[in-house]
Coordinates of C-alpha atoms and ligand atoms in Angstrom, one line a residue:
M1 CA -228.0 51.2 3.4
Q2 CA -228.4 52.9 0.3
R3 CA -231.6 54.0 -1.6
S4 CA -232.5 53.1 -4.9
A5 CA -234.6 55.3 -6.8
S6 CA -238.4 55.0 -7.1
F7 CA -238.1 51.1 -7.0
E8 CA -236.4 49.4 -4.3
V9 CA -235.5 45.6 -3.6
K10 CA -235.9 46.1 0.3
V11 CA -233.6 45.6 2.6
Y12 CA -233.0 43.0 5.5
P13 CA -230.0 43.5 7.2
E14 CA -231.4 41.8 10.6
L15 CA -232.2 38.8 8.7
W16 CA -229.0 39.1 6.2
K17 CA -226.8 38.7 9.3
V18 CA -228.4 35.9 10.8
L19 CA -228.1 34.1 7.1
D20 CA -224.1 34.8 7.1
I21 CA -224.9 36.9 4.2
D22 CA -222.0 39.2 2.8
I23 CA -224.1 42.5 3.6
E24 CA -222.4 44.8 2.1
R25 CA -222.3 42.8 -1.4
L26 CA -225.5 41.9 -1.3
D27 CA -226.7 45.6 -0.3
K28 CA -224.8 46.7 -4.0
M29 CA -226.0 43.8 -5.9
R30 CA -229.7 44.7 -5.1
M31 CA -229.1 48.6 -5.6
V32 CA -228.2 47.2 -9.4
L33 CA -231.2 44.8 -9.7
G34 CA -233.5 47.5 -8.6
E35 CA -232.1 50.4 -11.4
V36 CA -232.0 47.1 -14.2
Y37 CA -235.4 46.3 -12.8
E38 CA -237.4 49.9 -12.9
K39 CA -235.1 50.4 -16.7
H40 CA -236.5 47.3 -18.5
F41 CA -239.6 46.6 -16.5
L42 CA -241.4 49.3 -15.2
S43 CA -240.8 51.6 -18.1
Q44 CA -242.3 49.4 -20.1
E45 CA -246.1 50.9 -22.3
N46 CA -249.6 49.6 -21.5
R47 CA -248.1 46.9 -19.1
P48 CA -251.0 44.9 -17.1
K49 CA -252.2 46.0 -13.9
G50 CA -251.7 42.5 -12.9
M51 CA -247.9 42.7 -13.1
A52 CA -248.2 44.6 -10.2
Y53 CA -248.1 41.3 -7.8
F54 CA -245.0 40.4 -10.1
D55 CA -243.4 44.0 -9.2
W56 CA -243.8 43.3 -4.9
V57 CA -242.4 39.8 -5.4
I58 CA -239.2 41.3 -6.8
S59 CA -239.3 44.1 -4.6
E60 CA -239.4 41.1 -1.8
I61 CA -236.7 38.8 -3.2
H62 CA -234.3 39.5 -0.1
G63 CA -236.3 39.3 2.3
G64 CA -240.2 38.6 1.9
R65 CA -240.2 35.4 0.6
I66 CA -237.0 34.4 2.7
K67 CA -239.2 34.8 5.9
E68 CA -242.2 32.5 4.9
I69 CA -239.3 30.2 3.6
L70 CA -238.1 30.4 7.1
E71 CA -241.1 30.3 9.2
A72 CA -241.8 27.5 7.4
K73 CA -238.4 26.0 8.7
R74 CA -239.4 26.4 12.0
E75 CA -242.5 24.6 11.6
G76 CA -240.2 21.6 10.4
R77 CA -240.9 21.8 6.8
V78 CA -237.8 20.6 4.8
V79 CA -237.0 23.6 2.0
V80 CA -235.2 22.0 -1.2
G81 CA -232.6 24.3 -3.3
T82 CA -232.8 22.6 -7.1
F83 CA -231.1 23.7 -10.6
C84 CA -233.2 21.7 -12.9
I85 CA -236.6 20.9 -14.2
Y86 CA -236.1 16.9 -13.3
I87 CA -236.4 17.2 -9.7
P88 CA -239.9 16.2 -9.0
E89 CA -241.6 18.9 -7.5
E90 CA -244.9 17.3 -6.7
I91 CA -242.8 14.9 -3.8
I92 CA -241.9 17.9 -2.1
L93 CA -245.1 19.2 -1.9
A94 CA -246.1 16.1 -1.2
L95 CA -244.0 15.9 2.4
D96 CA -244.9 19.2 2.8
G97 CA -241.8 21.1 1.7
I98 CA -240.8 24.1 -0.3
C99 CA -238.8 23.6 -3.7
I100 CA -236.5 26.6 -4.2
G101 CA -235.3 26.9 -8.1
L102 CA -231.6 28.7 -7.0
C103 CA -230.0 31.8 -8.6
A104 CA -228.2 30.9 -11.6
G105 CA -228.6 33.9 -13.8
S106 CA -226.0 37.3 -13.0
P107 CA -222.4 38.0 -14.1
G108 CA -221.8 39.1 -10.5
T109 CA -221.2 36.3 -9.1
I110 CA -219.1 34.5 -11.9
P111 CA -215.3 36.0 -10.9
D112 CA -216.3 34.4 -7.8
A113 CA -216.5 31.0 -9.0
E114 CA -213.7 31.2 -11.9
K115 CA -211.5 31.5 -8.4
I116 CA -212.2 27.2 -8.3
L117 CA -214.4 26.2 -11.1
P118 CA -212.8 26.7 -15.3
R119 CA -213.5 29.7 -16.7
N120 CA -214.6 27.4 -19.8
I121 CA -218.1 25.8 -18.7
C122 CA -221.6 27.4 -18.3
P123 CA -222.2 30.5 -17.1
M124 CA -225.4 29.4 -15.5
V125 CA -223.0 26.7 -13.1
K126 CA -220.6 29.6 -12.2
S127 CA -222.7 32.1 -11.4
A128 CA -224.9 29.7 -9.2
F129 CA -221.7 28.5 -8.0
G130 CA -220.7 31.7 -7.2
F131 CA -223.6 33.0 -4.9
N132 CA -223.2 29.7 -2.6
I133 CA -219.7 30.7 -2.3
A134 CA -219.9 34.3 -2.1
K135 CA -222.4 34.2 0.3
V136 CA -224.9 36.6 -1.5
C137 CA -228.0 34.2 -2.3
P138 CA -230.4 34.7 1.3
Y139 CA -232.1 31.3 -0.4
F140 CA -229.1 29.4 -1.2
Q141 CA -228.4 30.5 2.8
S142 CA -231.8 29.4 4.3
V143 CA -232.1 25.6 1.8
D144 CA -231.9 22.8 4.2
F145 CA -229.9 21.1 1.1
V146 CA -229.3 21.2 -2.7
Y147 CA -230.6 18.5 -5.0
G148 CA -228.4 18.2 -8.0
E149 CA -228.7 15.9 -10.9
T150 CA -226.3 14.6 -13.6
T151 CA -227.8 16.2 -16.7
C152 CA -224.6 17.9 -18.1
D153 CA -221.4 17.4 -17.1
A154 CA -220.4 21.2 -15.9
K155 CA -223.4 20.2 -13.3
K156 CA -222.5 17.1 -12.0
K157 CA -218.7 17.9 -11.2
T158 CA -219.8 21.1 -9.6
W159 CA -221.9 19.3 -7.3
E160 CA -218.9 17.5 -5.9
I161 CA -217.3 20.5 -4.9
L162 CA -220.7 22.1 -4.4
N163 CA -220.5 19.5 -1.4
E164 CA -218.2 21.2 0.1
Y165 CA -219.7 24.2 1.2
I166 CA -223.6 23.0 1.4
S167 CA -225.2 19.5 1.7
T168 CA -225.8 18.8 -2.0
Y169 CA -227.7 15.4 -3.1
V170 CA -227.1 13.9 -6.9
M171 CA -230.1 12.6 -8.4
E172 CA -229.2 10.0 -11.2
I173 CA -231.1 11.2 -14.5
P174 CA -230.5 8.8 -17.7
Q175 CA -229.3 10.0 -20.6
M176 CA -231.7 7.8 -23.0
K177 CA -235.7 7.0 -22.6
R178 CA -235.8 3.6 -22.9
E179 CA -237.7 1.1 -20.6
H180 CA -234.9 0.4 -18.4
D181 CA -233.8 3.5 -18.1
K182 CA -237.5 4.7 -16.9
R183 CA -236.9 2.0 -14.4
L184 CA -233.1 3.1 -13.2
W185 CA -234.8 6.9 -12.7
L186 CA -238.0 5.4 -10.7
E187 CA -235.5 3.6 -8.3
E188 CA -233.8 7.3 -8.3
V189 CA -236.9 9.1 -7.4
K190 CA -237.4 6.2 -4.8
L191 CA -234.3 6.9 -3.3
F192 CA -235.3 10.7 -3.6
I193 CA -239.0 10.1 -1.2
E194 CA -236.9 8.3 1.2
K195 CA -234.3 11.4 1.6
M196 CA -237.6 13.5 1.9
E197 CA -239.2 11.2 4.5
S198 CA -236.4 11.3 7.0
L199 CA -235.9 14.8 6.6
S200 CA -239.6 15.9 6.6
K201 CA -240.3 13.0 9.3
K202 CA -243.2 12.4 6.9
K203 CA -244.3 8.9 4.8
L204 CA -245.5 9.5 1.1
T205 CA -249.1 8.4 0.9
L206 CA -251.1 8.6 -2.2
E207 CA -253.6 11.1 -0.5
R208 CA -250.5 13.2 -0.2
L209 CA -248.9 12.7 -3.5
L210 CA -252.1 13.5 -5.3
E211 CA -252.6 17.0 -3.0
G212 CA -248.9 17.4 -4.9
I213 CA -250.0 16.8 -8.3
K214 CA -253.0 19.2 -7.8
I215 CA -251.0 21.9 -6.9
M216 CA -248.4 21.5 -9.6
N217 CA -251.0 20.6 -12.1
A218 CA -252.7 23.8 -11.3
K219 CA -249.6 25.9 -11.3
R220 CA -248.9 24.5 -14.9
K221 CA -251.9 25.2 -16.3
A222 CA -251.8 28.7 -14.9
L223 CA -249.0 28.7 -16.9
Q224 CA -250.2 27.2 -20.2
R225 CA -252.8 29.7 -19.6
L226 CA -250.6 33.2 -19.7
N227 CA -248.5 31.4 -22.7
N228 CA -251.7 30.8 -25.2
L229 CA -252.8 34.5 -24.7
R230 CA -250.1 35.4 -26.1
S231 CA -250.7 34.0 -29.4
F232 CA -253.2 36.7 -30.2
N233 CA -251.8 39.6 -32.1
P234 CA -251.5 41.6 -30.4
A235 CA -249.9 40.2 -27.8
P236 CA -251.5 41.6 -24.4
I237 CA -248.0 41.0 -22.5
S238 CA -244.5 41.4 -23.2
G239 CA -242.1 38.6 -23.5
K240 CA -240.1 40.0 -20.6
D241 CA -242.8 40.3 -18.4
C242 CA -243.7 36.1 -19.7
L243 CA -240.1 35.6 -18.8
L244 CA -240.0 36.9 -15.7
I245 CA -243.2 35.1 -14.6
E246 CA -241.8 31.9 -15.7
Q247 CA -238.7 33.1 -13.2
I248 CA -240.7 33.7 -10.4
A249 CA -242.4 30.7 -10.8
F250 CA -239.3 28.9 -9.2
Y251 CA -239.8 30.4 -5.9
D252 CA -242.6 32.1 -5.0
D253 CA -245.5 29.8 -3.0
P254 CA -247.2 28.0 -5.9
I255 CA -250.5 28.6 -4.4
R256 CA -250.5 32.0 -4.3
F257 CA -248.1 32.5 -7.7
T258 CA -251.1 30.4 -9.4
K259 CA -253.9 32.8 -7.9
K260 CA -252.1 35.4 -9.2
V261 CA -250.9 34.0 -12.7
N262 CA -254.7 32.9 -13.3
E263 CA -255.8 37.0 -12.0
L264 CA -253.7 38.2 -14.6
C265 CA -254.9 36.0 -17.5
D266 CA -258.6 36.9 -16.5
E267 CA -257.0 41.2 -17.1
L268 CA -255.4 39.9 -20.2
E269 CA -258.4 37.8 -21.7
E270 CA -260.1 41.0 -21.7
K271 CA -257.3 43.1 -23.4
V272 CA -257.5 40.6 -26.0
K273 CA -261.1 40.4 -26.4
R274 CA -260.7 44.7 -26.8
G275 CA -257.8 44.1 -29.0
E276 CA -255.6 45.5 -26.9
G277 CA -251.6 44.5 -26.7
V278 CA -248.4 46.1 -25.5
K279 CA -247.0 46.9 -28.6
D280 CA -248.2 47.8 -32.1
P281 CA -250.0 44.8 -33.8
Q282 CA -246.8 44.7 -36.8
A283 CA -244.3 44.4 -33.7
L284 CA -242.0 40.9 -35.4
R285 CA -243.4 37.9 -33.2
I286 CA -240.6 35.8 -32.4
M287 CA -239.9 32.7 -30.3
V288 CA -236.7 31.9 -28.3
S289 CA -235.9 28.1 -27.7
G290 CA -232.6 26.9 -26.3
T291 CA -231.1 27.3 -22.6
P292 CA -232.7 28.1 -19.8
M293 CA -232.7 31.6 -18.7
A294 CA -232.3 31.9 -15.0
L295 CA -233.4 34.7 -13.1
P296 CA -231.8 37.8 -13.6
N297 CA -231.0 36.5 -17.1
W298 CA -232.9 38.9 -18.8
K299 CA -230.1 39.6 -21.8
L300 CA -231.9 38.4 -24.9
H301 CA -235.5 39.7 -24.2
N302 CA -234.1 43.1 -23.6
I303 CA -232.5 42.9 -26.7
V304 CA -235.2 41.6 -29.0
E305 CA -238.1 43.7 -27.6
S306 CA -235.8 47.1 -27.6
L307 CA -235.7 46.5 -31.1
G308 CA -239.2 46.4 -31.6
G309 CA -239.8 42.6 -31.7
M310 CA -241.8 40.7 -29.4
V311 CA -241.1 37.4 -27.4
V312 CA -243.9 35.2 -28.0
N313 CA -242.6 31.9 -26.7
E314 CA -240.0 30.6 -24.9
E315 CA -239.1 27.0 -25.6
S316 CA -237.2 26.4 -22.3
C317 CA -236.8 24.6 -19.0
I318 CA -237.8 28.3 -17.9
G319 CA -240.6 28.1 -20.0
T320 CA -242.6 25.8 -21.7
R321 CA -240.2 22.8 -21.4
Y322 CA -241.5 23.6 -17.6
F323 CA -245.2 23.4 -17.8
K324 CA -246.1 21.7 -21.2
D325 CA -246.9 18.1 -19.5
L326 CA -249.5 17.7 -16.7
M327 CA -249.9 14.8 -14.4
P328 CA -253.0 12.0 -14.6
E329 CA -255.1 13.0 -10.9
D330 CA -256.5 9.4 -11.1
F331 CA -254.6 6.6 -9.7
S332 CA -255.9 3.8 -7.2
D333 CA -252.3 3.0 -5.8
L334 CA -248.7 4.7 -4.9
E335 CA -246.8 2.5 -7.2
S336 CA -248.9 3.3 -10.5
A337 CA -248.9 6.8 -9.5
L338 CA -244.9 7.1 -9.7
K339 CA -244.5 5.3 -12.5
A340 CA -247.0 8.2 -13.8
L341 CA -244.4 10.9 -12.4
V342 CA -241.9 9.1 -14.6
D343 CA -243.8 9.2 -17.5
R344 CA -244.4 12.7 -17.0
Y345 CA -241.1 14.1 -16.3
M346 CA -239.5 11.8 -19.1
K347 CA -241.3 13.3 -21.7
I348 CA -238.9 16.7 -20.8
D349 CA -237.3 16.6 -23.8
C350 CA -233.7 18.2 -22.8
S351 CA -230.9 18.2 -25.0
C352 CA -229.1 16.1 -22.2
F353 CA -231.1 13.1 -23.5
T354 CA -230.1 10.9 -26.8
P355 CA -231.3 10.6 -29.4
N356 CA -233.8 13.6 -28.5
D357 CA -236.0 13.9 -31.5
E358 CA -239.1 14.8 -30.0
R359 CA -237.5 18.0 -29.0
V360 CA -237.7 18.7 -32.9
E361 CA -241.3 18.2 -33.2
Q362 CA -241.8 20.4 -29.9
V363 CA -239.7 23.4 -31.3
L364 CA -242.0 22.9 -34.7
K365 CA -245.5 22.6 -32.4
E366 CA -244.7 26.1 -30.4
Y367 CA -243.6 28.1 -33.2
R368 CA -246.8 27.0 -34.9
D369 CA -249.1 27.4 -31.8
S370 CA -247.5 31.0 -30.9
K371 CA -248.1 32.1 -34.2
A372 CA -244.2 33.7 -34.1
E373 CA -242.3 34.7 -37.1
G374 CA -238.7 33.6 -36.6
I375 CA -237.1 31.6 -33.7
I376 CA -234.0 32.5 -32.0
Y377 CA -232.2 29.5 -30.9
Y378 CA -230.3 30.7 -27.8
S379 CA -227.5 28.8 -26.4
L380 CA -225.3 29.6 -23.0
A381 CA -221.6 29.1 -24.0
F382 CA -220.1 25.9 -23.3
C383 CA -223.4 24.2 -23.3
H384 CA -222.1 21.3 -25.4
T385 CA -225.7 19.7 -25.5
Y386 CA -228.3 22.8 -26.5
N387 CA -225.2 24.0 -28.7
I388 CA -224.9 20.5 -31.0
E389 CA -228.8 20.2 -30.8
A390 CA -228.9 23.7 -32.9
Y391 CA -228.1 21.8 -36.0
K392 CA -230.9 19.6 -35.7
I393 CA -233.3 22.5 -35.2
Q394 CA -231.8 24.3 -37.6
K395 CA -232.4 21.7 -39.8
A396 CA -236.0 21.3 -39.5
C397 CA -236.3 25.0 -39.4
E398 CA -235.1 25.1 -43.2
K399 CA -237.4 22.7 -44.4
E400 CA -240.2 24.1 -43.0
G401 CA -239.0 27.6 -44.3
I402 CA -239.0 29.3 -40.4
P403 CA -236.4 32.0 -40.0
F404 CA -233.9 30.7 -37.7
L405 CA -230.7 32.4 -35.9
F406 CA -228.3 31.0 -33.8
I407 CA -227.0 33.1 -30.5
E408 CA -224.3 31.9 -28.3
T409 CA -223.9 34.1 -25.5
D410 CA -223.1 34.1 -22.0
Y411 CA -223.6 36.8 -19.1
S412 CA -221.4 39.4 -20.3
P413 CA -222.6 42.7 -21.7
E414 CA -219.9 42.8 -23.8
D415 CA -221.8 40.8 -26.9
I416 CA -224.4 43.2 -26.8
G417 CA -224.0 45.6 -29.7
Q418 CA -223.0 42.3 -31.9
I419 CA -226.2 40.7 -31.4
Q420 CA -228.4 43.4 -32.0
T421 CA -226.7 44.1 -35.3
R422 CA -227.1 40.0 -36.0
I423 CA -230.9 40.6 -34.5
E424 CA -231.5 43.8 -36.5
A425 CA -230.2 41.8 -39.9
F426 CA -232.4 38.9 -39.0
F427 CA -235.7 41.2 -38.3
E428 CA -234.9 42.2 -41.8
T429 CA -235.3 39.0 -43.3
I430 CA -238.5 38.0 -41.6
R431 CA -239.5 41.9 -42.6
E432 CA -238.9 40.8 -46.3
R433 CA -241.1 37.7 -45.9
R434 CA -243.6 39.7 -45.1
R435 CA -243.7 41.9 -48.6
Ligands
BJ8_1 S1 -234.0 19.7 -18.1 S2 -232.6 22.1 -19.7 S3 -232.7 22.5 -16.2 S4 -230.3 20.3 -17.4 S5 -225.9 24.1 -16.7 S6 -227.4 21.8 -19.3 S7 -227.5 25.1 -19.7 S8 -224.2 23.4 -19.7 S9 -229.6 24.1 -17.2 FE1 -231.1 22.7 -17.7 FE2 -232.2 20.3 -16.2 FE3 -231.7 20.3 -19.1 FE4 -234.1 21.9 -18.3 FE5 -226.3 23.2 -20.8 FE6 -225.7 25.0 -18.7 FE7 -225.5 22.4 -18.4 FE8 -228.1 23.7 -18.4

């Protein structure tokens, strides 16, 4: 095993062997991850002290958390791998399970996937699939099964093939939000409960569900608190660090994660009181809107912040779409709690829905709340729904006089220079407005 520079993503060869990991390859990947992390995260100036916990989480990404998960499995807890924020985590937690959002943000596993999947589909789907077939993700190797969904064509057809490698269940997500669509989804949620009950050998009760709801509400409130602090100028934390926390939210222990995010927010509130920020108050404030950026996809944030901008909001599933809506906590029976759960999840404004006009309103609201000065609309290549929906968002931005830039990209570094040039020109238009 090689050693990286000063920041090291820890090695766990014995554990990896038990999990049937391609050890040599994972070792190379963790070296690259360590170098990239050191370069882009640890080099930032005025970084809050509370980020030390999240640095530790990354250093333990291939072992520490895996050990916790395997220990939980030994206690009979069910571990579910997911790829979408429509999978109701409250239910998994209520039945004592663990929910892990699986890795899907690396270009390194795409060539593996392209041996089986077509090249011209979303890089997130290919990356995730590649992680599994190349056996380089300790999380994939640890989950009991994967719960996929029918949100987009690339995903739903890939699940059929993924099921040949790892047990994959699919939840049907309606594509409209009429009353009968909600009824259909409630039935799907009930099938999910049945599946979880049979594996966990536990029965979902109202009390259990309320426990799950409270854990998730606390986690979402902590993330809301963090996001709200970015609206101050100067912002007390960088966009890169916030994106990292939003990514870690999908696999860390939820109770510990919530505590650490709140501790970080305590520190940031003090910084705000003292008027301290991570960058000059003149830094351009940019909101990012669009497709999720799965770990370790930091490409756009790196470009924006290396050019002197500051990302102040992610209108994305790895961002506000995950935490903007809470659940009520007072129910008299399980059925009404499940109906409220359906209502909460149907507020997610993913572009796979039609019509999806509430997203337009939400983007404008988040733009105002975050005190951004321009929107970069981010779409992964071949994501048809987000790509097409850019038209409506752009039109709304033009009407409101909001500077708007559309970027369609994948995980490769090849277009970084071109994106930099476009963002520099975009920054210049924002500076013009300031004059
Ligand atoms: S709720 S955004 S997490 S589906 S995989 S749709 S990028 S082509 S991720 Fe998503 Fe759930 Fe919606 Fe959110 Fe496009 Fe790629 Fe499909 Fe994607």
